[in-house]
PDB file of C-alpha atoms in Angstrom:
ATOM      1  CA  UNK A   1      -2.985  35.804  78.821  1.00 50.00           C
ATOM      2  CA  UNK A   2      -1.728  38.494  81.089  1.00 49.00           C
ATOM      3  CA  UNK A   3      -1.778  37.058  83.665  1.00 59.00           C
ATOM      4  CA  UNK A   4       0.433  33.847  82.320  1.00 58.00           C
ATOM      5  CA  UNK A   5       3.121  36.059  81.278  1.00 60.00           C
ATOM      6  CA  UNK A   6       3.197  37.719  85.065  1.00 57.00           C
ATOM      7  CA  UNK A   7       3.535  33.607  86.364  1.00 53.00           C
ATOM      8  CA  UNK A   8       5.712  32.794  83.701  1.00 52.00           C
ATOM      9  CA  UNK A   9       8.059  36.170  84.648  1.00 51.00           C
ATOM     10  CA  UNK A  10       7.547  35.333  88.444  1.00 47.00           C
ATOM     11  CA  UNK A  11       8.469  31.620  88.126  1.00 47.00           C
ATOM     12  CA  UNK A  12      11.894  32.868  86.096  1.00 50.00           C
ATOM     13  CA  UNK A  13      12.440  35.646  88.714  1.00 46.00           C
ATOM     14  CA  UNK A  14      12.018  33.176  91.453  1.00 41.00           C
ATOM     15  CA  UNK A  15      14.159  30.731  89.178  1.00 46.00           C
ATOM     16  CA  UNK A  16      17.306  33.279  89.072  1.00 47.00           C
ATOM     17  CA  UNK A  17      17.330  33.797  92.671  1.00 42.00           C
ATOM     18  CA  UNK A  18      17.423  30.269  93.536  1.00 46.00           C
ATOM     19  CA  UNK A  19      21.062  28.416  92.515  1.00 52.00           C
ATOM     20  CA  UNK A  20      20.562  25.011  90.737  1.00 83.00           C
ATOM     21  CA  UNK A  21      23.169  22.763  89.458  1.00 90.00           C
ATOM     22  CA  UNK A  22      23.086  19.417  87.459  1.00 94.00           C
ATOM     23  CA  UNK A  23      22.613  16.215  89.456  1.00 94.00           C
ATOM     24  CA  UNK A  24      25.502  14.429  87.838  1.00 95.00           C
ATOM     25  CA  UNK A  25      28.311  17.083  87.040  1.00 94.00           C
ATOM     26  CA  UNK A  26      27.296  19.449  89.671  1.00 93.00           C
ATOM     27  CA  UNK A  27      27.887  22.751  86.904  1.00 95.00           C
ATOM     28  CA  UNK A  28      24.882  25.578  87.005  1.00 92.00           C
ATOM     29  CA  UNK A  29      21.568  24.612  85.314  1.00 91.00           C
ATOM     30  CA  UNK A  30      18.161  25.387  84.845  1.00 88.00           C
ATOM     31  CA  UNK A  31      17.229  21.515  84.432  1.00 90.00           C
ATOM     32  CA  UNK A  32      17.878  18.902  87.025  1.00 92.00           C
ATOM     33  CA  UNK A  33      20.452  17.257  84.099  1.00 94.00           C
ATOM     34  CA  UNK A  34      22.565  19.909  82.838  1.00 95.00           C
ATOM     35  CA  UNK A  35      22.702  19.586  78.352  1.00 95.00           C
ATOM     36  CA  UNK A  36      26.153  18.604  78.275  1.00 96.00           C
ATOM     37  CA  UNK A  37      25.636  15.404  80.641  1.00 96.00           C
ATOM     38  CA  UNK A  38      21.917  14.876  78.795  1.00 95.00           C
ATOM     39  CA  UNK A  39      24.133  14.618  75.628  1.00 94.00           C
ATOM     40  CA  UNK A  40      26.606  12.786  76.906  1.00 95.00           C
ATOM     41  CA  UNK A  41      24.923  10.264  78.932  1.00 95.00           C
ATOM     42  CA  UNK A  42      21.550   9.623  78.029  1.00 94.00           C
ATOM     43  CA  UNK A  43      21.536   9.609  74.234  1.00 88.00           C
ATOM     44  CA  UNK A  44      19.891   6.197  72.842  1.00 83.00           C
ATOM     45  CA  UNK A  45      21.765   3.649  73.110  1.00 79.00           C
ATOM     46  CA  UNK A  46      22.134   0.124  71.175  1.00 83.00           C
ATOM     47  CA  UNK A  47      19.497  -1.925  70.466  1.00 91.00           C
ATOM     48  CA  UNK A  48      17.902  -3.723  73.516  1.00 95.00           C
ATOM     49  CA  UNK A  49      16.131  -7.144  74.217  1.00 96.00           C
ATOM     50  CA  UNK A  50      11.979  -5.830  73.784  1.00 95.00           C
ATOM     51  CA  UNK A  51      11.461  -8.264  76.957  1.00 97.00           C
ATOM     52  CA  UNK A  52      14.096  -7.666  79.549  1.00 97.00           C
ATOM     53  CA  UNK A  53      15.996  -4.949  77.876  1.00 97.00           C
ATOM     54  CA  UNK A  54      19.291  -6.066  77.975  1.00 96.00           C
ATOM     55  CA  UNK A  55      21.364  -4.975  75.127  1.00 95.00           C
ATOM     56  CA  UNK A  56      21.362  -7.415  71.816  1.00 94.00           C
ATOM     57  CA  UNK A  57      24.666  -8.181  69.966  1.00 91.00           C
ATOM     58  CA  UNK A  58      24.844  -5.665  66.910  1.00 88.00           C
ATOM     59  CA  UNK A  59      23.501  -7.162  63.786  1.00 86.00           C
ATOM     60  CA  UNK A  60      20.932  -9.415  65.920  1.00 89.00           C
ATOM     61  CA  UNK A  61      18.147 -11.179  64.139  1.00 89.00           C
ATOM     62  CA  UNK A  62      15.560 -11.760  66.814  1.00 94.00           C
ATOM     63  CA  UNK A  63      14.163  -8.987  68.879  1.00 95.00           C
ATOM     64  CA  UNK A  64      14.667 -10.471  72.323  1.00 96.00           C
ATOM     65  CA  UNK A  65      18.260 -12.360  74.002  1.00 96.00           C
ATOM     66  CA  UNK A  66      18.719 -15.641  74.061  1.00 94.00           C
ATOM     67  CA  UNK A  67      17.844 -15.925  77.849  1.00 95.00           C
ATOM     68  CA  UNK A  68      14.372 -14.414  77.149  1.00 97.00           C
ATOM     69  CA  UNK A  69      14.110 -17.180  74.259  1.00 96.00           C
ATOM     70  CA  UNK A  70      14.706 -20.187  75.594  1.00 96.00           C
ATOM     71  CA  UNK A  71      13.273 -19.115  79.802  1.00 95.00           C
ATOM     72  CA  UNK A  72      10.863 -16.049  78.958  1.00 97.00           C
ATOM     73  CA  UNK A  73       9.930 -13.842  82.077  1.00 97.00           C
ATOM     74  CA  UNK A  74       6.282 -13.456  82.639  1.00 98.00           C
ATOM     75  CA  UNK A  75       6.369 -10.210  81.969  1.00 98.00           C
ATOM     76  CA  UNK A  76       5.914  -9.470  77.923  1.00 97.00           C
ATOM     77  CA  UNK A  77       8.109  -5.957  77.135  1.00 97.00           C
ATOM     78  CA  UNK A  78      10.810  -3.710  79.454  1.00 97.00           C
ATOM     79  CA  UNK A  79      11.210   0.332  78.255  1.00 96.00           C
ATOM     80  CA  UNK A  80      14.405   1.534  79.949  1.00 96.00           C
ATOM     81  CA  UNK A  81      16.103   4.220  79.584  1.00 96.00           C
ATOM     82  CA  UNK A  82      19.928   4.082  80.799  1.00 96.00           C
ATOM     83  CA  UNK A  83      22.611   1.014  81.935  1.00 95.00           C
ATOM     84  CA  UNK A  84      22.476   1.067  85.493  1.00 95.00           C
ATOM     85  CA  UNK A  85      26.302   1.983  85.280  1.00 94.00           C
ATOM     86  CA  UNK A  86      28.205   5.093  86.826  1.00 94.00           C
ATOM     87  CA  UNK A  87      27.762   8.101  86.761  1.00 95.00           C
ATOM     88  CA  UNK A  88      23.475   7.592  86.138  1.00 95.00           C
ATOM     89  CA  UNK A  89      23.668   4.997  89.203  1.00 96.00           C
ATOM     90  CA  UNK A  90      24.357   7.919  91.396  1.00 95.00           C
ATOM     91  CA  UNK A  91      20.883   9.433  90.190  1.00 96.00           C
ATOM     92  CA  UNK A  92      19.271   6.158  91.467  1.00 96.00           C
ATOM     93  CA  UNK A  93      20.914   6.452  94.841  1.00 95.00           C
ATOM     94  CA  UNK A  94      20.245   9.758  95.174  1.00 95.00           C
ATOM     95  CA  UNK A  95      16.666   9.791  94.856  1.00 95.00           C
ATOM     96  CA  UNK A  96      16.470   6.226  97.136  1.00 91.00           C
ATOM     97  CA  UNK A  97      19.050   6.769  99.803  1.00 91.00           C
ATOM     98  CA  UNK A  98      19.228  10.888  99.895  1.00 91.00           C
ATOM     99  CA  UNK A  99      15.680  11.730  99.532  1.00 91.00           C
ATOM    100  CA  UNK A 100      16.367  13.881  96.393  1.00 92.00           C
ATOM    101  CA  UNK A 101      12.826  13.515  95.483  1.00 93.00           C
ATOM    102  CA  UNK A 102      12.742  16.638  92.243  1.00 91.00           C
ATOM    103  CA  UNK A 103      14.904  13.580  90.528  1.00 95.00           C
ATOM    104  CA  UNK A 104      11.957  11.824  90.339  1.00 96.00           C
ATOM    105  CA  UNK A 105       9.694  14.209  87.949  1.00 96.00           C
ATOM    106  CA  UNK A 106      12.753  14.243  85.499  1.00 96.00           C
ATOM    107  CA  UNK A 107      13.104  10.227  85.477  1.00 97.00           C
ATOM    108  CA  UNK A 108       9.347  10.051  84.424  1.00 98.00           C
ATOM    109  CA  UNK A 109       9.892  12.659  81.608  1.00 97.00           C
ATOM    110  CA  UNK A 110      12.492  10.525  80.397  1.00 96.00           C
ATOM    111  CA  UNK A 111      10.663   7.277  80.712  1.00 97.00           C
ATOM    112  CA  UNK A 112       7.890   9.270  78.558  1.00 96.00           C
ATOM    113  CA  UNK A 113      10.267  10.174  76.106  1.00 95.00           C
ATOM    114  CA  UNK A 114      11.817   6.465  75.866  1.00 93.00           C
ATOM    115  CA  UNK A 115       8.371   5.272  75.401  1.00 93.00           C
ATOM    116  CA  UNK A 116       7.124   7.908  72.931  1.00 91.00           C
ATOM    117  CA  UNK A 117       9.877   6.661  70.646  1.00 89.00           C
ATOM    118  CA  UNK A 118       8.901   3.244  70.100  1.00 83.00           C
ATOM    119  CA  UNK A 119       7.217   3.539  67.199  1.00 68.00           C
ATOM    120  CA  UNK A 120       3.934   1.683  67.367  1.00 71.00           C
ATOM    121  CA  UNK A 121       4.457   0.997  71.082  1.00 77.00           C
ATOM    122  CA  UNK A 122       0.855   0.292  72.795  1.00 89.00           C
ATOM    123  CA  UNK A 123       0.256   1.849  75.794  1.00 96.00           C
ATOM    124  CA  UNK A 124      -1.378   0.023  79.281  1.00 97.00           C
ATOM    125  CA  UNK A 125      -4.501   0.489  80.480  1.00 98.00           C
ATOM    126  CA  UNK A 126      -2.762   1.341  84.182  1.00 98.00           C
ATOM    127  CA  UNK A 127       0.202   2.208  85.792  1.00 98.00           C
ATOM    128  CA  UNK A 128       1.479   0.711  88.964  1.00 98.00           C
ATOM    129  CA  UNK A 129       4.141   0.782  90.848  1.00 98.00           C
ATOM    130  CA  UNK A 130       6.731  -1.788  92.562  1.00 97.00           C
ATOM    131  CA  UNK A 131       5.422  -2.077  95.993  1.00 96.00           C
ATOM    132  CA  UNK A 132       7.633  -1.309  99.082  1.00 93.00           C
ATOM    133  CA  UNK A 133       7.114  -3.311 102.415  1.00 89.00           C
ATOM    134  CA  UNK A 134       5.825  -1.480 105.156  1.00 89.00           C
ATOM    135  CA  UNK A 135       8.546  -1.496 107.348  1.00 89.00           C
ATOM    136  CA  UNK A 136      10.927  -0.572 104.321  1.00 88.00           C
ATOM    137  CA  UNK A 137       7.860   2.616 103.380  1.00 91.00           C
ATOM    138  CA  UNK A 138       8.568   3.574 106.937  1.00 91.00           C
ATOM    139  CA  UNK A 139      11.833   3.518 107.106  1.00 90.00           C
ATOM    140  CA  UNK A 140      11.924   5.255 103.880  1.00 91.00           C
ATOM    141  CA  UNK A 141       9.291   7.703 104.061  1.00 93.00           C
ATOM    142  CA  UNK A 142       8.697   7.270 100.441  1.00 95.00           C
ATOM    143  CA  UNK A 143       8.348   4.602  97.229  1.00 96.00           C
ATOM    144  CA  UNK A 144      10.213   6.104  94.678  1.00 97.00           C
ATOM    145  CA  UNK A 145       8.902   3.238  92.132  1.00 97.00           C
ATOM    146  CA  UNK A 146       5.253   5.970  93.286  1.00 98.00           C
ATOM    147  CA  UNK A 147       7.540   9.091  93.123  1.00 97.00           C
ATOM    148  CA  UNK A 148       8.514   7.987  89.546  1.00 98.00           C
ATOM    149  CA  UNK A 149       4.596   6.811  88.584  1.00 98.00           C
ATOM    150  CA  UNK A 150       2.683   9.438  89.628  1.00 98.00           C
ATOM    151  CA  UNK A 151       4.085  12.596  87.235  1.00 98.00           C
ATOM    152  CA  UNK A 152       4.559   9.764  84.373  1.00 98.00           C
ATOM    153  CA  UNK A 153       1.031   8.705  84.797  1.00 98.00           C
ATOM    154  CA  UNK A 154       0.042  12.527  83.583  1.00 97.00           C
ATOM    155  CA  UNK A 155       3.179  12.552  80.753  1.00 96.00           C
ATOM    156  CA  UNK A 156       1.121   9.937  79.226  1.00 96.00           C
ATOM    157  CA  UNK A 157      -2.431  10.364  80.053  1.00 96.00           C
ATOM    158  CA  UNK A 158      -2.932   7.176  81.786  1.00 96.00           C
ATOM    159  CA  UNK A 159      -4.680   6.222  84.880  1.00 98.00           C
ATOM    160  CA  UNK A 160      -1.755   5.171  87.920  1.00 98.00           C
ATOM    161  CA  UNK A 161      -3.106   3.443  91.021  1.00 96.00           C
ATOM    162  CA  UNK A 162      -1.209   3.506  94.099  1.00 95.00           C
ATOM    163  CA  UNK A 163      -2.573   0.185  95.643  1.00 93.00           C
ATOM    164  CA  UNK A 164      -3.349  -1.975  93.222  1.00 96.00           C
ATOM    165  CA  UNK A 165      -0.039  -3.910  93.972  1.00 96.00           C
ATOM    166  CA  UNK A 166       1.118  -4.860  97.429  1.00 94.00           C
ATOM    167  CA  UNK A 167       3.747  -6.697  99.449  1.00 92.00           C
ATOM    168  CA  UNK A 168       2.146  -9.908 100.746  1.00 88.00           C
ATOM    169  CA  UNK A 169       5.335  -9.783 103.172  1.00 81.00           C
ATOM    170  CA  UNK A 170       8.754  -8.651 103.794  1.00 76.00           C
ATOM    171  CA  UNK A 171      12.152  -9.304 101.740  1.00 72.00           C
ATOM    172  CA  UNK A 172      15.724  -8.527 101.756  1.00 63.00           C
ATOM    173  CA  UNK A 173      16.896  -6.322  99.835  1.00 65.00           C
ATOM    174  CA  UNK A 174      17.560  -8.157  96.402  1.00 68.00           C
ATOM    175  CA  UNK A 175      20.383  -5.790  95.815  1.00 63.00           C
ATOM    176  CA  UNK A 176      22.210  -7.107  98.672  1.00 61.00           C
ATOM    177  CA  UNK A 177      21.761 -10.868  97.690  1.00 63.00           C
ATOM    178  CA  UNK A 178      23.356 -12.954  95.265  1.00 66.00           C
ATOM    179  CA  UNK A 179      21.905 -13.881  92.168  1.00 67.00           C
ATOM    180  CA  UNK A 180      21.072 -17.458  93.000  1.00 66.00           C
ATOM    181  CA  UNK A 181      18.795 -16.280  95.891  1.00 67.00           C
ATOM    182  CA  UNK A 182      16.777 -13.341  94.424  1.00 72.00           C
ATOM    183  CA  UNK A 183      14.016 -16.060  92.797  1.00 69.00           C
ATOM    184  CA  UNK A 184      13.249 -17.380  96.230  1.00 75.00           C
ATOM    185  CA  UNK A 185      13.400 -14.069  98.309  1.00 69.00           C
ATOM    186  CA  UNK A 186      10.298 -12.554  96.078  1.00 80.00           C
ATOM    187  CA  UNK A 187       8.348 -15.672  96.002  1.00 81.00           C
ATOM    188  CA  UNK A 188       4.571 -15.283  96.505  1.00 80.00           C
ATOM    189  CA  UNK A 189       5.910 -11.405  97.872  1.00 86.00           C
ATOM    190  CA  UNK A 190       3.230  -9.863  95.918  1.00 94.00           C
ATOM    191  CA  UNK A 191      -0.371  -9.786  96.001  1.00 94.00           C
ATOM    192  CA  UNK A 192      -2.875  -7.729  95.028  1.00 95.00           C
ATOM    193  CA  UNK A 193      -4.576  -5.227  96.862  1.00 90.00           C
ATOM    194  CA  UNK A 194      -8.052  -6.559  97.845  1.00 88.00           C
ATOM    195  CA  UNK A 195     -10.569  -4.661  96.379  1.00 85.00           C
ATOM    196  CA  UNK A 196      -8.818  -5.061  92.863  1.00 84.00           C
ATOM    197  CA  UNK A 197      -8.881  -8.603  92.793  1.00 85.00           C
ATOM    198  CA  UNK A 198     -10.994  -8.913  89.681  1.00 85.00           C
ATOM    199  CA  UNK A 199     -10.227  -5.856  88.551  1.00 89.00           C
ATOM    200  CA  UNK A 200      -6.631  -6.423  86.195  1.00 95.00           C
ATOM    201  CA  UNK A 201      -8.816  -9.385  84.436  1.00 96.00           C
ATOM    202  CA  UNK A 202      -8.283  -8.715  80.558  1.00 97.00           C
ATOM    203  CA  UNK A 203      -5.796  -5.697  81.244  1.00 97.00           C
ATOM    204  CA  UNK A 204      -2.734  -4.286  80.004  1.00 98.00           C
ATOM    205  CA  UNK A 205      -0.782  -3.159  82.777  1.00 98.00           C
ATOM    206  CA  UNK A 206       2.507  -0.937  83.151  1.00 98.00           C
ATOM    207  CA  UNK A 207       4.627  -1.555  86.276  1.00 98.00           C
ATOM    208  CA  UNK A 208       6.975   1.029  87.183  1.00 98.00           C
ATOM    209  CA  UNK A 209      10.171   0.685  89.006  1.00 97.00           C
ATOM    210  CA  UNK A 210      13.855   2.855  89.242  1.00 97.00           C
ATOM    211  CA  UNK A 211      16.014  -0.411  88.617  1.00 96.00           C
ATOM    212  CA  UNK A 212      15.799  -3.739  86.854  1.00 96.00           C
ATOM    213  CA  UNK A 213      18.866  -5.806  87.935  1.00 93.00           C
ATOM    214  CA  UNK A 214      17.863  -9.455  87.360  1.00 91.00           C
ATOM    215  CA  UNK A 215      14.142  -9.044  86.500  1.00 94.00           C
ATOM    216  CA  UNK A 216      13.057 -11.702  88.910  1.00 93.00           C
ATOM    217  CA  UNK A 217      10.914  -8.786  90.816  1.00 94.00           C
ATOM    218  CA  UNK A 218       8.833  -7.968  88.459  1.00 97.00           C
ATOM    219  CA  UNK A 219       8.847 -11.519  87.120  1.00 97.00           C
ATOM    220  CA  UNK A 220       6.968 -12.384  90.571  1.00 96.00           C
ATOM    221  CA  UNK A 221       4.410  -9.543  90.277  1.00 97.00           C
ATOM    222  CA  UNK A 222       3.942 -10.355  86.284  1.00 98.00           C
ATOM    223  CA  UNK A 223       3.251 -13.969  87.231  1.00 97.00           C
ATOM    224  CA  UNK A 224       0.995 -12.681  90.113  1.00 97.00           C
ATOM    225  CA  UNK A 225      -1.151 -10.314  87.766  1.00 97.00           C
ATOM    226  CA  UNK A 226      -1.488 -12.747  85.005  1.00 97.00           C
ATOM    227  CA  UNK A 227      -2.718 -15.356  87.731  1.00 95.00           C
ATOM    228  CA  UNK A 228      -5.629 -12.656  88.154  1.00 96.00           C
ATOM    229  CA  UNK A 229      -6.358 -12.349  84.584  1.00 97.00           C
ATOM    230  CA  UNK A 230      -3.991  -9.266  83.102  1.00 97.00           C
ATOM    231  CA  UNK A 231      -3.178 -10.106  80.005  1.00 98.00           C
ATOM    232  CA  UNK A 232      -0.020  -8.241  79.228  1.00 98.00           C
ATOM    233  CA  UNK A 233       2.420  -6.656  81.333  1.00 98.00           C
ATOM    234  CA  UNK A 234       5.245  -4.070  80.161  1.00 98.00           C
ATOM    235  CA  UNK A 235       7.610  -2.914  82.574  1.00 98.00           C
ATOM    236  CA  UNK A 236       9.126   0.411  82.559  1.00 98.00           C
ATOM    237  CA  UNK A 237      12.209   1.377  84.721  1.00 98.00           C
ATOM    238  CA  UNK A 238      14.612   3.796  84.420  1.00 98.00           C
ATOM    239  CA  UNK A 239      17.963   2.167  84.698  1.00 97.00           C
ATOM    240  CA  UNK A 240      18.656  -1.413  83.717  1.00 97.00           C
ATOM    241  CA  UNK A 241      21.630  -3.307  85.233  1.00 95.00           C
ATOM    242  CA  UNK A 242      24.347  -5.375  82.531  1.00 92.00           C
ATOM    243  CA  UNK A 243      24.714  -8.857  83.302  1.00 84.00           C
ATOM    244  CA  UNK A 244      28.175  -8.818  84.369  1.00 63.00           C
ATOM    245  CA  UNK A 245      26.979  -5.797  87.580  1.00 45.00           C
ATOM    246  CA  UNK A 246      24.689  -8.810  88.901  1.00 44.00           C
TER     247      UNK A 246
END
């Protein structure tokens, strides 16, 4: 007990020495997002699609959009928890392009905290995340679709495995293509790892990833696992991009 409250004393000492300021309005705080832009950006907002998470017209009468109706996406449920939209885009690109890794802790604890309020919501069996190609990995250094897995695997007490999904080959960018091409540029991209091929059969899997712009990603890798046998897939990204951003 002691020997906590030294740590705990230490880490605050340690804490006061070192500045920090929020991510988005760059203002002192002790959290990565300061209250005031917490409050102000990230409160919950209306009622989404359960499949693809785009937001329903108020006073909807069917849980999921008319796209996800009438040309469902193989995968069954998206948790978000933001618009892709300024100024929580800049989070994204911070953590891809500017290797501001700490953002990725506090995106999993609010992915937990998005999940922990659907009521009823079942959780996977196993986490996974959006594979990078190899020469994109290298490039990069990092996944952050992994950077964002890994601490939410613990938030939740669920198992996360690092290679259960990977790229079968390389793609463009689908943020730099146009709508109409993104289908065919993830085609057959995804595979699974080869010592897990019959090991998804029957499973509920979670697939992480930072952004869902058009869904056709994870479309690809749903339609790959539930070749294998998974039998649900729920996606959970942080930031989901309108229809009208496409």
């Amino acid at each position: 007990m002691f020997t906590d409250k030294l740590k705990l004393v230490w880490q605050n000492g340690i804490a006061a020495l070192i500045p920090n300021s929020c991510a988005l309005c760059r203002l002192d705080s002790a959290e990565v997002v300061c209250t005031s832009c917490h409050v102000t950006y990230f409160q919950p907002g209306p009622q989404r699609c359960i499949q693809c998470a785009l937001p329903l017209p108020p006073g909807s009468a069917s849980p999921r959009c008319g796209d996800c109706l009438s040309n469902p996406p193989a995968f069954d449920k998206t948790l978000t928890v933001c618009d892709y939209a300024a100024p929580q885009d800049q989070l994204l690109l911070s953590l891809k392009f500017a290797h501001q890794l700490a953002l990725a802790p506090w995106f999993a604890r609010m992915l937990r905290d998005s999940i922990l309020r659907q009521a009823g919501s079942e959780l996977p069996d196993l986490l996974c995340a959006v594979p990078l190609g190899k020469a994109r990995l290298a490039e990069r250094g990092f996944n952050q679709a992994w950077e964002i897995t890994r601490p939410l695997s613990k938030h939740l007490g669920i198992p996360a495995d690092a290679h259960l999904l990977q790229r079968s080959r390389e793609t463009a960018m689908q943020s730099g293509l146009p709508t109409a091409d993104r289908a065919s540029n993830v085609k057959h991209a995804f595979c699974l790892d080869e010592n897990h091929l019959d090991n998804v059969r029957g499973l509920h899997l979670g697939v992480v990833d930072d952004v869902m712009t058009t869904g056709m990603t994870l479309h690809e890798i749903a339609t790959m696992l539930k070749r294998h046998g998974a039998a649900k897939i729920t996606a959970y990204v942080f930031a989901r991009t309108l229809p009208h951003i496409h």
